[in-house]
């Protein structure tokens, strides 16, 4: 399992997808999805110059935090977040929560941040595939949720996040990413104060090319860098 070589392969895939869609590779950030990966192996990727990592379970975030806190990287949170775990996420140096998908969570986050005099970047997670197993606000309700959360001034809405349909039918996967892009355009058209959506977090190991073609600015890759999870 050669992490460095895998990173090169991913960078090539990013470059090719950008070339195909006339985009500049500098517009696409690679986020390392590090669930189940040990701090030692995460450090190999960080030492290679990658600076954006994310966990999706609070328990794992806490376990790895001390070992990684001396590296200069940004840490995002990409998993389902229960309100009783908010304080743990905030304690672990997370700079952006990509998985805000309901008002209740946003409100409790806001209350906690306000009491500490802090702010945080957030993305709104949208369930573009309609699969019941996935979290995220429905596309129909995404704009209303964004408008409401935009009134909570400790939460800086910077992006939208989605997980594409798990399917071999790539045109159906593509529709998910097109939906996220369309919601971005609709929100930005409304010029809501505190909700200028510049980031689209979409695309993983199996579908990153399609996501890039449809406008991803952050792709989240785990398996094709660190190997298959047990
Ligand atoms: C695990 C995970 C990824 C990465 O998926 P891979 O298929 O391993 O590249 C991306 N996004 C989220 C939210 C994840 O939990």
mmCIF file of C-alpha atoms and ligand atoms in Angstrom:
data_model
loop_
_atom_site.group_PDB
_atom_site.id
_atom_site.type_symbol
_atom_site.label_atom_id
_atom_site.label_comp_id
_atom_site.label_asym_id
_atom_site.label_seq_id
_atom_site.Cartn_x
_atom_site.Cartn_y
_atom_site.Cartn_z
ATOM 1 C CA UNK A 1 0.000 0.000 0.000
ATOM 2 C CA UNK A 2 1.954 2.974 -1.255
ATOM 3 C CA UNK A 3 0.189 6.114 -0.085
ATOM 4 C CA UNK A 4 2.552 8.432 -1.930
ATOM 5 C CA UNK A 5 2.067 6.634 -5.211
ATOM 6 C CA UNK A 6 -1.695 6.559 -4.699
ATOM 7 C CA UNK A 7 -1.688 10.304 -4.145
ATOM 8 C CA UNK A 8 0.113 10.733 -7.468
ATOM 9 C CA UNK A 9 -2.485 8.619 -9.213
ATOM 10 C CA UNK A 10 -5.303 10.682 -7.677
ATOM 11 C CA UNK A 11 -3.582 13.908 -8.715
ATOM 12 C CA UNK A 12 -3.386 12.551 -12.267
ATOM 13 C CA UNK A 13 -7.076 11.714 -12.203
ATOM 14 C CA UNK A 14 -7.847 15.237 -10.993
ATOM 15 C CA UNK A 15 -5.678 16.743 -13.730
ATOM 16 C CA UNK A 16 -7.320 14.664 -16.438
ATOM 17 C CA UNK A 17 -10.849 15.405 -15.285
ATOM 18 C CA UNK A 18 -9.975 19.096 -15.217
ATOM 19 C CA UNK A 19 -8.480 18.931 -18.693
ATOM 20 C CA UNK A 20 -11.618 17.224 -19.970
ATOM 21 C CA UNK A 21 -13.866 19.908 -18.537
ATOM 22 C CA UNK A 22 -11.676 22.932 -19.143
ATOM 23 C CA UNK A 23 -11.029 23.600 -15.478
ATOM 24 C CA UNK A 24 -7.841 24.568 -13.698
ATOM 25 C CA UNK A 25 -6.631 21.803 -11.313
ATOM 26 C CA UNK A 26 -5.895 24.483 -8.729
ATOM 27 C CA UNK A 27 -9.683 24.902 -8.349
ATOM 28 C CA UNK A 28 -10.020 21.387 -6.955
ATOM 29 C CA UNK A 29 -8.839 20.626 -3.434
ATOM 30 C CA UNK A 30 -8.173 17.062 -2.350
ATOM 31 C CA UNK A 31 -9.581 16.267 1.079
ATOM 32 C CA UNK A 32 -8.219 13.119 2.672
ATOM 33 C CA UNK A 33 -11.064 11.091 4.169
ATOM 34 C CA UNK A 34 -9.177 9.423 7.003
ATOM 35 C CA UNK A 35 -11.707 7.199 8.727
ATOM 36 C CA UNK A 36 -10.082 4.003 10.028
ATOM 37 C CA UNK A 37 -6.614 5.297 8.995
ATOM 38 C CA UNK A 38 -3.959 5.474 11.708
ATOM 39 C CA UNK A 39 -2.269 8.798 12.549
ATOM 40 C CA UNK A 40 1.050 7.382 11.305
ATOM 41 C CA UNK A 41 -0.394 6.748 7.864
ATOM 42 C CA UNK A 42 -2.253 10.049 7.789
ATOM 43 C CA UNK A 43 1.074 11.759 8.503
ATOM 44 C CA UNK A 44 2.594 10.194 5.378
ATOM 45 C CA UNK A 45 0.049 12.062 3.286
ATOM 46 C CA UNK A 46 0.424 15.276 5.277
ATOM 47 C CA UNK A 47 4.203 15.127 4.866
ATOM 48 C CA UNK A 48 3.667 14.826 1.111
ATOM 49 C CA UNK A 49 2.108 18.276 1.196
ATOM 50 C CA UNK A 50 -1.606 17.599 1.511
ATOM 51 C CA UNK A 51 -3.251 19.801 4.091
ATOM 52 C CA UNK A 52 -6.943 18.984 4.306
ATOM 53 C CA UNK A 53 -8.196 15.983 6.271
ATOM 54 C CA UNK A 54 -11.576 14.921 7.587
ATOM 55 C CA UNK A 55 -13.089 12.386 9.919
ATOM 56 C CA UNK A 56 -16.692 11.314 9.966
ATOM 57 C CA UNK A 57 -16.946 9.870 13.451
ATOM 58 C CA UNK A 58 -16.521 11.994 16.560
ATOM 59 C CA UNK A 59 -14.925 9.179 18.529
ATOM 60 C CA UNK A 60 -12.186 8.707 15.933
ATOM 61 C CA UNK A 61 -11.638 12.426 15.661
ATOM 62 C CA UNK A 62 -11.010 12.575 19.405
ATOM 63 C CA UNK A 63 -8.707 9.560 19.377
ATOM 64 C CA UNK A 64 -6.444 10.953 16.666
ATOM 65 C CA UNK A 65 -6.550 14.607 17.631
ATOM 66 C CA UNK A 66 -3.608 14.648 20.022
ATOM 67 C CA UNK A 67 -1.312 12.766 17.694
ATOM 68 C CA UNK A 68 -2.035 15.051 14.767
ATOM 69 C CA UNK A 69 -2.456 18.422 16.373
ATOM 70 C CA UNK A 70 1.138 19.493 15.779
ATOM 71 C CA UNK A 71 0.885 19.141 11.998
ATOM 72 C CA UNK A 72 -0.225 22.167 10.041
ATOM 73 C CA UNK A 73 -3.370 20.979 8.348
ATOM 74 C CA UNK A 74 -7.027 21.896 8.255
ATOM 75 C CA UNK A 75 -9.503 19.494 9.730
ATOM 76 C CA UNK A 76 -13.077 19.206 8.507
ATOM 77 C CA UNK A 77 -15.882 17.060 9.861
ATOM 78 C CA UNK A 78 -17.896 15.094 7.262
ATOM 79 C CA UNK A 79 -20.055 12.664 9.226
ATOM 80 C CA UNK A 80 -23.474 12.700 10.798
ATOM 81 C CA UNK A 81 -23.275 14.910 13.874
ATOM 82 C CA UNK A 82 -25.447 14.405 16.917
ATOM 83 C CA UNK A 83 -26.096 17.513 18.949
ATOM 84 C CA UNK A 84 -24.631 15.974 22.096
ATOM 85 C CA UNK A 85 -21.264 15.617 20.313
ATOM 86 C CA UNK A 86 -20.969 19.249 19.233
ATOM 87 C CA UNK A 87 -18.651 20.204 22.042
ATOM 88 C CA UNK A 88 -16.266 17.365 21.225
ATOM 89 C CA UNK A 89 -16.005 18.411 17.585
ATOM 90 C CA UNK A 90 -15.325 22.010 18.562
ATOM 91 C CA UNK A 91 -12.618 20.932 21.015
ATOM 92 C CA UNK A 92 -10.766 18.962 18.348
ATOM 93 C CA UNK A 93 -9.729 21.877 16.159
ATOM 94 C CA UNK A 94 -12.252 21.325 13.369
ATOM 95 C CA UNK A 95 -12.400 24.412 11.129
ATOM 96 C CA UNK A 96 -15.384 23.382 9.016
ATOM 97 C CA UNK A 97 -18.374 21.120 9.546
ATOM 98 C CA UNK A 98 -19.500 19.892 6.136
ATOM 99 C CA UNK A 99 -22.453 17.874 7.388
ATOM 100 C CA UNK A 100 -24.915 20.461 8.696
ATOM 101 C CA UNK A 101 -28.243 19.114 7.508
ATOM 102 C CA UNK A 102 -30.894 20.356 9.923
ATOM 103 C CA UNK A 103 -31.826 23.502 11.768
ATOM 104 C CA UNK A 104 -31.793 21.923 15.203
ATOM 105 C CA UNK A 105 -28.101 21.065 14.793
ATOM 106 C CA UNK A 106 -27.263 24.519 13.450
ATOM 107 C CA UNK A 107 -29.051 26.230 16.313
ATOM 108 C CA UNK A 108 -27.255 24.220 18.976
ATOM 109 C CA UNK A 109 -23.918 24.775 17.261
ATOM 110 C CA UNK A 110 -24.643 28.481 17.174
ATOM 111 C CA UNK A 111 -25.523 28.596 20.875
ATOM 112 C CA UNK A 112 -22.300 26.836 21.819
ATOM 113 C CA UNK A 113 -20.146 29.038 19.581
ATOM 114 C CA UNK A 114 -21.847 32.191 20.781
ATOM 115 C CA UNK A 115 -21.139 31.321 24.395
ATOM 116 C CA UNK A 116 -17.474 30.903 23.458
ATOM 117 C CA UNK A 117 -17.266 33.970 21.233
ATOM 118 C CA UNK A 118 -16.273 31.873 18.211
ATOM 119 C CA UNK A 119 -17.377 31.252 14.628
ATOM 120 C CA UNK A 120 -17.013 28.250 12.343
ATOM 121 C CA UNK A 121 -17.304 27.505 8.637
ATOM 122 C CA UNK A 122 -20.081 25.154 7.631
ATOM 123 C CA UNK A 123 -21.379 23.424 4.526
ATOM 124 C CA UNK A 124 -24.985 22.372 4.096
ATOM 125 C CA UNK A 125 -25.233 18.643 3.373
ATOM 126 C CA UNK A 126 -27.810 17.823 0.723
ATOM 127 C CA UNK A 127 -29.185 14.345 0.064
ATOM 128 C CA UNK A 128 -29.114 14.559 -3.717
ATOM 129 C CA UNK A 129 -29.540 10.825 -4.308
ATOM 130 C CA UNK A 130 -32.743 10.523 -2.292
ATOM 131 C CA UNK A 131 -31.453 7.310 -0.716
ATOM 132 C CA UNK A 132 -33.011 6.837 2.695
ATOM 133 C CA UNK A 133 -29.749 5.600 4.147
ATOM 134 C CA UNK A 134 -28.103 8.972 3.540
ATOM 135 C CA UNK A 135 -28.210 12.062 5.664
ATOM 136 C CA UNK A 136 -28.683 15.544 4.277
ATOM 137 C CA UNK A 137 -31.515 17.959 3.680
ATOM 138 C CA UNK A 138 -33.622 17.190 0.620
ATOM 139 C CA UNK A 139 -32.927 19.318 -2.467
ATOM 140 C CA UNK A 140 -36.444 20.796 -2.147
ATOM 141 C CA UNK A 141 -35.733 22.071 1.358
ATOM 142 C CA UNK A 142 -32.093 23.088 0.933
ATOM 143 C CA UNK A 143 -32.704 26.739 0.146
ATOM 144 C CA UNK A 144 -35.131 27.303 3.026
ATOM 145 C CA UNK A 145 -32.700 25.661 5.440
ATOM 146 C CA UNK A 146 -29.849 27.787 4.125
ATOM 147 C CA UNK A 147 -31.868 30.969 4.586
ATOM 148 C CA UNK A 148 -32.690 30.094 8.183
ATOM 149 C CA UNK A 149 -29.156 29.076 9.090
ATOM 150 C CA UNK A 150 -27.769 32.223 7.470
ATOM 151 C CA UNK A 151 -29.383 34.184 10.295
ATOM 152 C CA UNK A 152 -27.144 32.427 12.839
ATOM 153 C CA UNK A 153 -24.145 34.695 12.650
ATOM 154 C CA UNK A 154 -21.556 32.342 14.171
ATOM 155 C CA UNK A 155 -22.044 29.914 11.294
ATOM 156 C CA UNK A 156 -20.321 30.962 8.086
ATOM 157 C CA UNK A 157 -22.009 29.116 5.235
ATOM 158 C CA UNK A 158 -19.268 28.454 2.678
ATOM 159 C CA UNK A 159 -20.358 25.427 0.754
ATOM 160 C CA UNK A 160 -22.610 22.522 -0.039
ATOM 161 C CA UNK A 161 -21.732 18.870 0.407
ATOM 162 C CA UNK A 162 -23.240 15.731 -1.035
ATOM 163 C CA UNK A 163 -22.554 12.034 -1.368
ATOM 164 C CA UNK A 164 -23.392 10.772 -4.843
ATOM 165 C CA UNK A 165 -25.647 7.821 -5.488
ATOM 166 C CA UNK A 166 -23.857 4.493 -4.971
ATOM 167 C CA UNK A 167 -24.384 3.087 -8.436
ATOM 168 C CA UNK A 168 -22.564 1.920 -11.531
ATOM 169 C CA UNK A 169 -24.939 3.989 -13.605
ATOM 170 C CA UNK A 170 -22.738 7.002 -13.931
ATOM 171 C CA UNK A 171 -25.378 9.205 -15.499
ATOM 172 C CA UNK A 172 -27.505 8.810 -12.372
ATOM 173 C CA UNK A 173 -24.514 9.691 -10.226
ATOM 174 C CA UNK A 174 -23.933 12.734 -12.413
ATOM 175 C CA UNK A 175 -27.482 13.936 -11.778
ATOM 176 C CA UNK A 176 -26.700 14.121 -8.044
ATOM 177 C CA UNK A 177 -23.767 16.425 -8.658
ATOM 178 C CA UNK A 178 -25.744 18.523 -11.122
ATOM 179 C CA UNK A 179 -28.417 18.947 -8.460
ATOM 180 C CA UNK A 180 -25.876 20.260 -5.968
ATOM 181 C CA UNK A 181 -24.493 22.705 -8.539
ATOM 182 C CA UNK A 182 -28.007 23.928 -9.372
ATOM 183 C CA UNK A 183 -28.768 24.554 -5.687
ATOM 184 C CA UNK A 184 -25.516 26.509 -5.390
ATOM 185 C CA UNK A 185 -26.495 28.746 -8.292
ATOM 186 C CA UNK A 186 -29.992 29.270 -6.905
ATOM 187 C CA UNK A 187 -28.723 30.218 -3.459
ATOM 188 C CA UNK A 188 -26.072 32.572 -4.803
ATOM 189 C CA UNK A 189 -28.648 34.202 -7.040
ATOM 190 C CA UNK A 190 -30.660 35.109 -3.934
ATOM 191 C CA UNK A 191 -27.655 36.982 -2.503
ATOM 192 C CA UNK A 192 -28.425 35.928 1.040
ATOM 193 C CA UNK A 193 -26.253 37.682 3.543
ATOM 194 C CA UNK A 194 -23.812 35.210 5.142
ATOM 195 C CA UNK A 195 -24.509 32.513 2.546
ATOM 196 C CA UNK A 196 -22.133 32.926 -0.377
ATOM 197 C CA UNK A 197 -21.575 29.389 -1.566
ATOM 198 C CA UNK A 198 -18.148 29.042 -3.155
ATOM 199 C CA UNK A 199 -17.384 25.422 -2.300
ATOM 200 C CA UNK A 200 -18.964 22.255 -3.657
ATOM 201 C CA UNK A 201 -17.763 19.191 -1.764
ATOM 202 C CA UNK A 202 -18.637 16.201 -3.920
ATOM 203 C CA UNK A 203 -16.906 13.202 -5.434
ATOM 204 C CA UNK A 204 -15.155 10.279 -3.756
ATOM 205 C CA UNK A 205 -12.845 7.463 -4.911
ATOM 206 C CA UNK A 206 -15.351 6.010 -7.354
ATOM 207 C CA UNK A 207 -16.876 9.121 -8.850
ATOM 208 C CA UNK A 208 -14.434 11.996 -8.469
ATOM 209 C CA UNK A 209 -14.055 12.537 -12.228
ATOM 210 C CA UNK A 210 -17.779 13.097 -12.689
ATOM 211 C CA UNK A 211 -17.913 15.404 -9.684
ATOM 212 C CA UNK A 212 -15.059 17.487 -11.054
ATOM 213 C CA UNK A 213 -16.732 17.716 -14.447
ATOM 214 C CA UNK A 214 -19.851 18.999 -12.673
ATOM 215 C CA UNK A 215 -18.018 21.636 -10.650
ATOM 216 C CA UNK A 216 -16.599 20.095 -7.465
ATOM 217 C CA UNK A 217 -14.122 22.308 -5.612
ATOM 218 C CA UNK A 218 -13.404 19.724 -2.917
ATOM 219 C CA UNK A 219 -13.245 15.988 -3.528
ATOM 220 C CA UNK A 220 -13.158 13.646 -0.526
ATOM 221 C CA UNK A 221 -11.013 10.575 -1.093
ATOM 222 C CA UNK A 222 -10.261 7.708 1.274
ATOM 223 C CA UNK A 223 -10.118 4.257 -0.273
ATOM 224 C CA UNK A 224 -8.023 5.080 -3.337
ATOM 225 C CA UNK A 225 -5.377 6.718 -1.155
ATOM 226 C CA UNK A 226 -5.257 4.614 1.997
ATOM 227 C CA UNK A 227 -6.628 1.325 0.729
ATOM 228 C CA UNK A 228 -9.823 -0.527 1.411
ATOM 229 C CA UNK A 229 -11.290 -0.253 4.875
ATOM 230 C CA UNK A 230 -11.774 -3.513 6.778
HETATM 231 C C1 LIG B 1 -15.474 7.780 3.685
HETATM 232 C C2 LIG B 1 -16.018 9.009 3.095
HETATM 233 C C3 LIG B 1 -15.510 9.508 1.894
HETATM 234 C C4 LIG B 1 -14.420 8.818 1.094
HETATM 235 O O1 LIG B 1 -14.929 7.722 0.429
HETATM 236 P P1 LIG B 1 -13.991 6.724 -0.417
HETATM 237 O O2 LIG B 1 -14.918 6.002 -1.275
HETATM 238 O O3 LIG B 1 -13.274 5.864 0.573
HETATM 239 O O4 LIG B 1 -13.030 7.558 -1.190
HETATM 240 C C5 LIG B 1 -16.062 10.687 1.413
HETATM 241 N N1 LIG B 1 -17.048 11.320 2.055
HETATM 242 C C6 LIG B 1 -17.571 10.872 3.205
HETATM 243 C C7 LIG B 1 -18.659 11.636 3.860
HETATM 244 C C8 LIG B 1 -17.070 9.703 3.765
HETATM 245 O O5 LIG B 1 -17.586 9.252 4.922
#
